[in-house]
XYZ file of C-alpha atoms in Angstrom:
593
model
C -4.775 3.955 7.370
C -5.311 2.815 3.646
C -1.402 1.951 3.825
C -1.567 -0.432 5.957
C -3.515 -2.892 3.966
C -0.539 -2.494 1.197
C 2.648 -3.578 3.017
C 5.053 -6.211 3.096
C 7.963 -8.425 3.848
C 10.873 -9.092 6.133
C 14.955 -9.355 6.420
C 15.147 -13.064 7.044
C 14.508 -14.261 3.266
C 15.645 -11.788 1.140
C 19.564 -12.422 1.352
C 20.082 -11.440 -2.411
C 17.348 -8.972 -2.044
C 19.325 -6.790 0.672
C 22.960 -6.906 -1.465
C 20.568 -5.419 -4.259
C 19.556 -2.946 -1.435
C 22.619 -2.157 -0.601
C 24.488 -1.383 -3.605
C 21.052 -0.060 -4.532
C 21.827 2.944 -2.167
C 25.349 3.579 -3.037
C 23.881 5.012 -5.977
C 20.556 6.425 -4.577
C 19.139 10.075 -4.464
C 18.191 11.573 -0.842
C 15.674 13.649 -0.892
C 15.754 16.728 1.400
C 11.755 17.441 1.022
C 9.272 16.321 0.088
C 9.848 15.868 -4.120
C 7.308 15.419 -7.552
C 8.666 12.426 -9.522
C 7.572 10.826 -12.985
C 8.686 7.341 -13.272
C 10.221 5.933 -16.721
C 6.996 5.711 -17.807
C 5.660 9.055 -16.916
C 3.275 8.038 -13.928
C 4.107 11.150 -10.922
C 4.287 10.554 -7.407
C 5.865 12.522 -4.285
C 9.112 10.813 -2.631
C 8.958 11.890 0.864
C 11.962 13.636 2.969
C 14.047 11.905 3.976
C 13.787 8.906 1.538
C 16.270 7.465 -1.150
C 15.520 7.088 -4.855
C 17.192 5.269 -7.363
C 15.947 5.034 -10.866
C 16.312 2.382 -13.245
C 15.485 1.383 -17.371
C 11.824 0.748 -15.803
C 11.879 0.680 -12.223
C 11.996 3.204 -9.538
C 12.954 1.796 -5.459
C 12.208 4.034 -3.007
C 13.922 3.861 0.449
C 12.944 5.137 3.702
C 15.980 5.952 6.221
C 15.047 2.302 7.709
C 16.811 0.009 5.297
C 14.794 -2.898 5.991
C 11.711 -1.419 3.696
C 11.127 -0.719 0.115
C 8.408 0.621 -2.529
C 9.271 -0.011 -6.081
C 7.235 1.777 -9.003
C 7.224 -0.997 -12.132
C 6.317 0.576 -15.317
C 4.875 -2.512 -16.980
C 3.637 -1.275 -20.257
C 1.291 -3.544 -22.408
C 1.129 -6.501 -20.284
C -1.512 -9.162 -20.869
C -3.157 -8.610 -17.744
C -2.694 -7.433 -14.111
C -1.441 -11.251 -13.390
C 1.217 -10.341 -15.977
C 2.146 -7.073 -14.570
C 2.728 -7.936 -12.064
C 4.807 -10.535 -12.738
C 7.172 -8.172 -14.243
C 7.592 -6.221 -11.549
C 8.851 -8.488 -9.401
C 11.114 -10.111 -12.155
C 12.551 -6.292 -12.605
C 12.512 -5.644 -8.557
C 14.117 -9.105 -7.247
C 14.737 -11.461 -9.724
C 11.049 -13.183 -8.932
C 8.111 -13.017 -6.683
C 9.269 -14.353 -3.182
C 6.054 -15.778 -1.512
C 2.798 -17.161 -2.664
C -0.281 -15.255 -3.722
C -2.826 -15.501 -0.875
C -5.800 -13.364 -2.770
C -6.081 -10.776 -5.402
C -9.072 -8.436 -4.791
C -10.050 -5.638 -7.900
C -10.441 -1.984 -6.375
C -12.735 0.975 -8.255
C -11.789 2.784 -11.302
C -10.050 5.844 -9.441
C -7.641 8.632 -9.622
C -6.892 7.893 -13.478
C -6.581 4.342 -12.870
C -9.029 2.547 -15.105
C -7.838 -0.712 -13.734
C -6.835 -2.035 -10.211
C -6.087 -5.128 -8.515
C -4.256 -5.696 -5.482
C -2.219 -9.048 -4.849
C -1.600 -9.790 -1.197
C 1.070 -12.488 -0.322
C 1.339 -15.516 2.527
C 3.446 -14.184 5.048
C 3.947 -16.132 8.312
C 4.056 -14.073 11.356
C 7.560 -14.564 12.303
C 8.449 -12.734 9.307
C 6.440 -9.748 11.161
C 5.509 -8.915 7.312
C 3.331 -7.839 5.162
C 3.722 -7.908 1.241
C 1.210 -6.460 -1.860
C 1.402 -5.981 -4.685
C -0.927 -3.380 -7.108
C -1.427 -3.666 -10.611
C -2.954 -0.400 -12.141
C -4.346 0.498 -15.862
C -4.818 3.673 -17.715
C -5.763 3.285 -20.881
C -3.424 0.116 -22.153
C -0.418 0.438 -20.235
C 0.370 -0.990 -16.445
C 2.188 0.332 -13.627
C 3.056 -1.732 -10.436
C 3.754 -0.865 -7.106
C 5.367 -2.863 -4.690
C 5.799 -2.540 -0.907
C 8.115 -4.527 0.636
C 8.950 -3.664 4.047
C 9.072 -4.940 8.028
C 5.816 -4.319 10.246
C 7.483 -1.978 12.584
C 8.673 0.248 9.962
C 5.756 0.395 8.088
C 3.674 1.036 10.607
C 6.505 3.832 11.614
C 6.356 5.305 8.199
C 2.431 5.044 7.361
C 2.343 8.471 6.412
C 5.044 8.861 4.070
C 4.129 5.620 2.492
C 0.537 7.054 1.869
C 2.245 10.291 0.258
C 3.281 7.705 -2.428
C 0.619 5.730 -2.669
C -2.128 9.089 -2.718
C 0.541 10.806 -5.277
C 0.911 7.931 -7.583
C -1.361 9.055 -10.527
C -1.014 8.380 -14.706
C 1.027 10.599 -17.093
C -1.660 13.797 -17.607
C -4.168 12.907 -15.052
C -5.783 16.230 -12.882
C -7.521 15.381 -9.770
C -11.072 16.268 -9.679
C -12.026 19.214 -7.590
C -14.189 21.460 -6.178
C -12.096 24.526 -5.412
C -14.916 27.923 -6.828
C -17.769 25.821 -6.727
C -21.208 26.838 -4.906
C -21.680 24.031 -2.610
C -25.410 23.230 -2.089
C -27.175 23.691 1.150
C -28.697 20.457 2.342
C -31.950 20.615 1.650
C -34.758 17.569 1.808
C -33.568 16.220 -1.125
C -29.693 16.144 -0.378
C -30.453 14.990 3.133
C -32.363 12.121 1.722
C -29.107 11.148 -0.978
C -26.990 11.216 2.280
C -30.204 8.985 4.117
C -29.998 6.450 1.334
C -26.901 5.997 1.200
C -26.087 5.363 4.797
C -28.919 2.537 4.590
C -27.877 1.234 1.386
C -24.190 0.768 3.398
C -25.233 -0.651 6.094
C -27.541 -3.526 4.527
C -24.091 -3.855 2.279
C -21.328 -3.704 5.258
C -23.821 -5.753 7.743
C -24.196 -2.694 10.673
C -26.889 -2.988 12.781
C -27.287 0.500 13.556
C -25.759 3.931 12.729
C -26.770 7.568 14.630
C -26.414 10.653 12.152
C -26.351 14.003 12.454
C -26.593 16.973 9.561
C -25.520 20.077 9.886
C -26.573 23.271 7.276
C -24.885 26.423 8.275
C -26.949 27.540 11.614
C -29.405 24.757 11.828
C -29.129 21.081 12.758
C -31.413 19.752 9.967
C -31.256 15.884 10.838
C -30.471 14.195 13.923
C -31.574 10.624 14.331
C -30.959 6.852 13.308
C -31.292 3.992 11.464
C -31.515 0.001 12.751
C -31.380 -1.142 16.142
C -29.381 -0.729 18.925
C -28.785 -4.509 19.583
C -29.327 -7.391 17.053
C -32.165 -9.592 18.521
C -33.699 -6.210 20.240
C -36.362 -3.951 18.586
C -35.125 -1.056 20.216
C -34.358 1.237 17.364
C -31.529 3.380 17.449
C -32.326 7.631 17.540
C -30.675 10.652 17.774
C -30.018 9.953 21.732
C -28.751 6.687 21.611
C -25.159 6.624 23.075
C -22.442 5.322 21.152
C -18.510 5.110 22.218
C -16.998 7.791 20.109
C -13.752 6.413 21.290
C -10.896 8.877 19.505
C -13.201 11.705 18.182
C -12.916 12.224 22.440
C -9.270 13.821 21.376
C -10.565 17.019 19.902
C -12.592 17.583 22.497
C -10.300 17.153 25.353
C -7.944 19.585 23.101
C -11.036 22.032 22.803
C -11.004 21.957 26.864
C -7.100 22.839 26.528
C -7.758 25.795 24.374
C -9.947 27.277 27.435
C -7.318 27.378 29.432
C -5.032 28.847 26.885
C -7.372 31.689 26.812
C -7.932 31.659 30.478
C -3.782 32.200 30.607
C -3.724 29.033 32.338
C -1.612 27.147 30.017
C 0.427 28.086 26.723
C 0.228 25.594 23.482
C 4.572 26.422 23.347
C 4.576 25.859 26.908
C 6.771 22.865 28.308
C 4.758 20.408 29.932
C 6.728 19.548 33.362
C 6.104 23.235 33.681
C 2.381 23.002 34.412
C 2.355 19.766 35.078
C 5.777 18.442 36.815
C 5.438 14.599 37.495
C 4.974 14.706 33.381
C 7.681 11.965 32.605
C 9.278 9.830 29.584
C 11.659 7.477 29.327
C 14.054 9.955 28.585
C 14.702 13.247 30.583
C 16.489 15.109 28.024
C 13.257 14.616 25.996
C 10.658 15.021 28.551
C 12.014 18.644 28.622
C 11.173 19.115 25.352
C 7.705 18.258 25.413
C 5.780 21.409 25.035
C 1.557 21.395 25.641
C 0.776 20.969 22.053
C 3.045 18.351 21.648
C 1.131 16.321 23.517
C -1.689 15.186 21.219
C 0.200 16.311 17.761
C 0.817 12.526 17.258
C 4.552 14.301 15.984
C 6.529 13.803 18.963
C 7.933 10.304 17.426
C 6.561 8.001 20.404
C 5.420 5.330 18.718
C 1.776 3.858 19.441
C 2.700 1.429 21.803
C -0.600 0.197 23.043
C -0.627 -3.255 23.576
C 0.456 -2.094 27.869
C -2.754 -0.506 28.373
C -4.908 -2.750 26.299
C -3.632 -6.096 28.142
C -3.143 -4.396 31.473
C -5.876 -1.787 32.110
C -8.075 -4.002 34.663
C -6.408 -2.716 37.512
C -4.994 0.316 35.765
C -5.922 4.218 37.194
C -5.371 7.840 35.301
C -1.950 7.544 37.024
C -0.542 4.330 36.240
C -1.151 5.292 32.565
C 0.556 8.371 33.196
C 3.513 6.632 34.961
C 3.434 4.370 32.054
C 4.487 7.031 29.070
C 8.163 6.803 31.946
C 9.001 3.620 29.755
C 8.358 4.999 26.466
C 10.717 6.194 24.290
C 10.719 8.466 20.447
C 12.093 6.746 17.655
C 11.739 9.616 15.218
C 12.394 13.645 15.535
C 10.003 16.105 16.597
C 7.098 16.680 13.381
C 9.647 13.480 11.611
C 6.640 11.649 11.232
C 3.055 11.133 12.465
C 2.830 8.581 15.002
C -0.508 8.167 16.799
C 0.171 8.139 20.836
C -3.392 7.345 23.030
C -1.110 7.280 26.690
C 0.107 11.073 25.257
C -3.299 12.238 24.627
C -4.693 10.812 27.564
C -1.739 13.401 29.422
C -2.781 16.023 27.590
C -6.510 15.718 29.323
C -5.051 15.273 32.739
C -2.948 17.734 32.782
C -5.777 19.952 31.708
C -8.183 19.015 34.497
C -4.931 18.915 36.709
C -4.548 22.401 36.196
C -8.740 23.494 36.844
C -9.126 20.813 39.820
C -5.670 20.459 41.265
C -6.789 18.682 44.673
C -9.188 16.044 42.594
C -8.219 12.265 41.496
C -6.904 13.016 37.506
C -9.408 10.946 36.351
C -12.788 12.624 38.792
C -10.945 16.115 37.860
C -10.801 15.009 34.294
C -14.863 14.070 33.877
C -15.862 17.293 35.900
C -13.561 19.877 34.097
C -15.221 18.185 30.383
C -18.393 18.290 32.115
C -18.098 22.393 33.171
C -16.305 23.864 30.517
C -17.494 21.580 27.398
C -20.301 18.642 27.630
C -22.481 21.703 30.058
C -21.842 24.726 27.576
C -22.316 23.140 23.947
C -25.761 21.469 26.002
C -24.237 18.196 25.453
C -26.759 16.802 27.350
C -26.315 12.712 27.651
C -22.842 12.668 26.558
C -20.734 11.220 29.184
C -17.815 9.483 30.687
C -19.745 7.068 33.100
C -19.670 3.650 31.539
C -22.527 2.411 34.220
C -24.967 5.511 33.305
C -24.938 5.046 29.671
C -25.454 1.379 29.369
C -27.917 1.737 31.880
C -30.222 3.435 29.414
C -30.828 4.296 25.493
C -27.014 2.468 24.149
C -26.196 0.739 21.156
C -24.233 -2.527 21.755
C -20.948 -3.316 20.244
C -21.225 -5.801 17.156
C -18.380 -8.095 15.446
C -18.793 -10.552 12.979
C -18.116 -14.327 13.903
C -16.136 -16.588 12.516
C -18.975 -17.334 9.434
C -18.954 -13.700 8.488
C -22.317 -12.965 10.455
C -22.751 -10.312 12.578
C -23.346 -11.138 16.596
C -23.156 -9.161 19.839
C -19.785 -8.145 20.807
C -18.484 -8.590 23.992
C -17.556 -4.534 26.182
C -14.499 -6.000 27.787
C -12.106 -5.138 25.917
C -14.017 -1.376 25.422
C -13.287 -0.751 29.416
C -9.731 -0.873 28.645
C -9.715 2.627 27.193
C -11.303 4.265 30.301
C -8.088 4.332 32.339
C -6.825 6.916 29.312
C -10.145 8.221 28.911
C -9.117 11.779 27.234
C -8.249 9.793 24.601
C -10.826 7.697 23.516
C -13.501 6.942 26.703
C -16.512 9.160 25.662
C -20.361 7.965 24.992
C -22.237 10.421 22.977
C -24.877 10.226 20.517
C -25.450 12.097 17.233
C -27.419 14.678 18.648
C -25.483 15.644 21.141
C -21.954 15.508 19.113
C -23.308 17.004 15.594
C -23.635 20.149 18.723
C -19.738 19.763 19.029
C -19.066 20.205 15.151
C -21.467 23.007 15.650
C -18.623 24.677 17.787
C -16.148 24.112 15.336
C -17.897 25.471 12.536
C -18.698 28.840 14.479
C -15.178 29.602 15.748
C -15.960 28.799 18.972
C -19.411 30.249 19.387
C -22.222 28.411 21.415
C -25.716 28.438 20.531
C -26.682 31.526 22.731
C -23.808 33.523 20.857
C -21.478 33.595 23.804
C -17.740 32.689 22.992
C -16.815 29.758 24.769
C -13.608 29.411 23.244
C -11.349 31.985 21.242
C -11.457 31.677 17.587
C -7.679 31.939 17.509
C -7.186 29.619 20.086
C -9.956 27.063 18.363
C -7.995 27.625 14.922
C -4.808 26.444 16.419
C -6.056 23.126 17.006
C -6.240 22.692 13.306
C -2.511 24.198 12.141
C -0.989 21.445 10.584
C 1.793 19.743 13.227
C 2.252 16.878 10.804
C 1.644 15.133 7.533
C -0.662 12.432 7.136
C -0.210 11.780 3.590
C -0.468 13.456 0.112
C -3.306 16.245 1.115
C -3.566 15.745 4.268
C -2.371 16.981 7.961
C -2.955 16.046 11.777
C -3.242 19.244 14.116
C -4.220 18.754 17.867
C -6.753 15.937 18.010
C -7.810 17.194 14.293
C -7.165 16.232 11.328
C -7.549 18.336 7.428
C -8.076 16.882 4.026
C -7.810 19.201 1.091
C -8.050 15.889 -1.441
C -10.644 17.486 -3.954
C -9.516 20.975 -2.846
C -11.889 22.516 -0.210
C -10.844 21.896 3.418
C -12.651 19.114 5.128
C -12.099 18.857 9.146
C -12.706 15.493 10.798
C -11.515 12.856 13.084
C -12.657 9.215 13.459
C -12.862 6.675 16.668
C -12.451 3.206 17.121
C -13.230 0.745 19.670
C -14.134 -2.631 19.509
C -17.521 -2.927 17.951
C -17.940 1.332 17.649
C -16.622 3.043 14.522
C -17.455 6.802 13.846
C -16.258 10.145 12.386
C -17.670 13.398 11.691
C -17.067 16.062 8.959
C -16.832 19.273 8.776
C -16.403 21.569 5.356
C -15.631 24.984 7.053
C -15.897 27.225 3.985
C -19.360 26.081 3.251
C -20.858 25.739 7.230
C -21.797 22.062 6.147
C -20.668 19.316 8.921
C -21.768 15.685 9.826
C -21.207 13.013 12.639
C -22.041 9.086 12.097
C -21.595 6.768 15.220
C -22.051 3.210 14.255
C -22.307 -0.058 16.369
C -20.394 -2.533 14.352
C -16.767 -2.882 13.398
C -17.463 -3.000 9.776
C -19.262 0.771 10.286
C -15.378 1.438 9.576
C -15.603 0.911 6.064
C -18.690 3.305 6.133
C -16.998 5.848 7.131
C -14.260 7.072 4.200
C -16.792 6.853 1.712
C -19.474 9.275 3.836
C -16.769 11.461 3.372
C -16.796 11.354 0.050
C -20.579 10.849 -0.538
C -21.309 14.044 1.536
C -18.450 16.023 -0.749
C -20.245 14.554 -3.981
C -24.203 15.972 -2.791
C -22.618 19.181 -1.772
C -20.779 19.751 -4.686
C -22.579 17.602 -7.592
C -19.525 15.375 -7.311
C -18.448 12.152 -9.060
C -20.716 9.207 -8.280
C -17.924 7.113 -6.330
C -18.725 6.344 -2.859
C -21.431 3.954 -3.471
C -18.519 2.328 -5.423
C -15.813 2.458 -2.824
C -18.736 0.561 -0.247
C -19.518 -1.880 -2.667
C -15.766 -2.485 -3.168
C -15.068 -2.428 0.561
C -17.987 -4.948 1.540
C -16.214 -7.487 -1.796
C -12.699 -7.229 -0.386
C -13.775 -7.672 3.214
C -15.920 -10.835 2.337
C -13.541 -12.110 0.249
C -10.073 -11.750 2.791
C -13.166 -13.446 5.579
C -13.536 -16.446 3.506
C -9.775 -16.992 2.872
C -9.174 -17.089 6.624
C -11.917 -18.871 7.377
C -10.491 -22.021 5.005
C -7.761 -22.209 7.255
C -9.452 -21.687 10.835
C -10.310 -25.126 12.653
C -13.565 -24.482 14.847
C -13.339 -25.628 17.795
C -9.411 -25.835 17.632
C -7.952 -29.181 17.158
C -7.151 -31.047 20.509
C -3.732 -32.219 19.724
C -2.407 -28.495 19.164
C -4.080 -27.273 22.347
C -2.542 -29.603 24.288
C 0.696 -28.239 23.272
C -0.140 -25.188 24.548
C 1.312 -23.693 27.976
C -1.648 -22.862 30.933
C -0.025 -19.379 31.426
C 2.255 -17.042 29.392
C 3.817 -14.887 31.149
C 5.703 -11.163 29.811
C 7.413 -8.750 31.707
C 5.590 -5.505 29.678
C 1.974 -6.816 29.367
C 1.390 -9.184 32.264
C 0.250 -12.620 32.376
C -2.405 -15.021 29.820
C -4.486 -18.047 31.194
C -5.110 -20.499 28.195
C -8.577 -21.556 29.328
């Protein structure tokens, strides 16, 4: 998420900072919802529930129930510059700035802001912190925000801290949007603005290839590619070349559930260790609470927690992972706060195909239920599970940029690590055959020969909101809803290493897109395609090409600050200081080579 490029600092160095802190919330404000707030200087934002304000001559200090973590709102007025503004907010917030500037990047004119720059800090990691700074202009006055908080909690709390960061907008400013507008249908001309600009991006961002897919209410009216599948290779990629879809497997694996909801094989309010009893976490009071759609709601409070399955998943099966979610524990309520669980989605698939093959290995029962009552009805036709099948034949290969900034071959490994948890992340598909999924969703459940596959109602509830995601935004079952710009836009996005994609789906208009890229900078594609498909359909602002252009800047320029400080090869005498094997009790064992 966006928020998690603004965070910062620790506990260890900020001795004076946490008596401030403390007396600071003798005399704070709770808030018991989510609450509209206008700073001294008459910028609005949302303080989420649960958090602590306290409100100062020009300075705001929001709290989260962790103490350890802070966002302060500086109004700075008519400072000299963004430097300057900065420098008053931390004078106001603690006294001075605490750490050294490591680079200041400018961001896009956007949301009233007719200025931005964002300062991020040296932090060491021992300090498990993060700290930034962002100076923002309308018209001739400033306003900072600082985040100042501890790695875990931020991470914890990367939806609330969006709600501030999305809300925070100048005194006056209205949101564009597109609520009453006739959106366009996509014809030649639109689908060649969407064309261009994925090729523009890509030359920008350095992908090597990208599958797309457009949809215009009943008719698939592009399916193809652009580039090549492997750098070095002329094979170009099409609208069959397989990608790893990684996450965007979620919705589908909850689309499977939803059968079997309307089969009366399974109830979405329906306690898990009732259809499925060897269901276990690391706490049996709240195992029992666990109901099916709970599962892949990312709002049970287990935190992500993936660093077990991503070190140890060589010799790892469908039910080690399983047995795995036994050591995990919440550390939030129920719908508290959206926290993104792969080992609980991966459940939710197996207990699925648990339930339509009961005698069957969870992972064989898990391909050939998807296969049956999903890939086989939508027509899905090279979509698939089998790692060996698709890179036998028309693939894209992973990409990653090297040390230099240029882009190279990445290596799979790390991609078969995901396979063991496959229902929630392990699918290859192209754009042809998943623009055929959003198809599904955009018909209520309908296939193409008219027959309902799924029940709208049941379909629907995959989309209710379970959680917040931010300021205008919400995370259902393996779906996720934007109203931003004020039309409804369904999507979900995947990540592996070297495979970024999303698709998009504007429900009221029957106008939905998938993009599966093979590079890990097609991430930086992807937010703006959401916006660049919003702004064709609706004679939108021009600001995606922006937000690329701005994306490509910061990336290069954060690259070439590490780089200053990375020795290649690594110097001898600090390798020989290094252990042969490290050893840890959760994630297994390391061989320095």
């Amino acid at each position: 998420m966006l928020v998690m490029a603004w965070v910062l600092a620790a506990v260890g160095w900020m001795s004076a900072g946490v008596v401030r802190a403390q007396e600071a919330r003798a005399k704070a404000e709770m808030m018991s919802a989510d609450t509209a707030k206008v700073s001294p200087g008459g910028a609005t934002f949302t303080v989420p529930a649960g958090w602590s304000i306290e409100t100062s001559k020009d300075l705001v200090v929001l709290t989260p129930p962790e103490t350890d973590t802070h966002v302060a709102i500086f109004d700075a007025g008519e400072a000299a510059d963004a430097k300057a503004a900065v420098t008053e907010a931390w004078a106001a917030y603690r006294g001075k700035e605490t750490h050294q500037v490591k680079l200041v990047t400018p961001r896009p004119a956007r949301e009233g802001w007719d200025e931005r720059q964002v300062f991020e800090y040296e932090t060491s990691p021992n300090e498990r912190a993060v700290i930034v700074a962002t100076a923002l202009r309308a018209g001739t006055a400033w306003t900072v925000i600082v985040i100042d908080g501890t790695d875990p909690t931020v991470e914890k709390r990367s939806a609330p801290l969006s709600l501030v960061l999305q809300s925070l907008r100048p005194k006056g400013y209205q949101r564009e949007s597109f609520v009453g507008k006739q959106a366009h249908p996509l014809d030649a001309a639109r689908i060649a603005q969407l064309t261009d600009f994925v090729q523009n991006s890509m030359k920008l961002l350095g992908i090597p290839g990208v599958g797309m897919a457009l949809l215009n209410h009943d008719k698939v009216v592009f399916a193809g590619g652009f580039g090549v599948r492997e750098l070095g290779k002329p094979e170009k990629v099409d609208g069959n070349t397989l990608f790893m879809a990684a996450s965007n497997t979620k919705g589908m694996t909850t689309l499977l559930l939803a059968e079997l909801v309307d089969q009366g094989k399974l109830r979405w309010d329906e306690p898990v260790i009732d259809v499925y009893p060897k269901f276990k976490l690391g706490n049996a009071d709240t195992t029992k609470k666990v109901l099916v759609k709970n599962l892949i709601c990312a709002c049970t409070g287990l935190p992500r927690q993936d660093l077990e399955w991503l070190f140890e998943f060589k010799n790892a099966t469908p039910e080690s992972e399983m047995a795995l979610l036994g050591t995990m524990q919440p550390t939030s309520k129920f719908g508290e706060v959206f926290q993104y669980s792969n080992l609980m989605a991966a459940a939710a698939g197996y207990m699925g195909a648990h339930i339509v093959y009961p005698s069957m290995e969870l992972g064989a029962a898990y391909d050939k239920a998807m296969q049956a009552m999903v890939f086989g009805p939508l027509k899905m036709t090279v979509t698939t599970f089998d790692y060996t099948k698709a890179l036998a034949d028309n693939h894209a290969s992973p990409h990653g940029d090297d040390v230099d900034g240029k882009p190279a071959v990445a290596s799979m490994a790390l991609n078969y690590s995901i396979y063991p948890a496959r229902p929630a992340g392990g699918v290859w598909t192209s754009s042809g055959d998943l623009i055929k999924y959003v198809k599904l969703e955009m018909d209520k459940g309908k296939v193409s020969d008219g027959k309902q596959l799924v029940s709208a109602e049941n379909l629907l509830a995959r989309r209710a909101p379970q959680v917040a995601l931010g300021e205008d935004a919400t995370y259902g079952m393996g779906l996720e809803v934007s109203t931003k710009y004020g039309v409804p836009v369904l999507s979900h996005g995947g990540s592996m290493g070297g495979f970024k994609s999303n698709w998009y789906l504007l429900p009221d208009s029957e106008i939905g897109a998938a993009i599966l890229t093979n590079s890990d900078t097609g991430g930086m594609l992807l937010g703006p395609f959401s916006r660049r498909l919003l702004e064709v359909v609706f004679d939108g602002k021009p600001e995606a090409e922006g937000d690329v252009a701005a994306q490509a800047a910061r990336y290069k320029a954060q690259l070439a600050k590490e780089r200053e400080r990375l020795v290649v090869p690594a110097a001898p005498d600090l390798v020989a200081k290094l252990a042969k094997k490290y050893a840890c009790k959760e994630l297994g064992e390391i061989d320095v080579l």
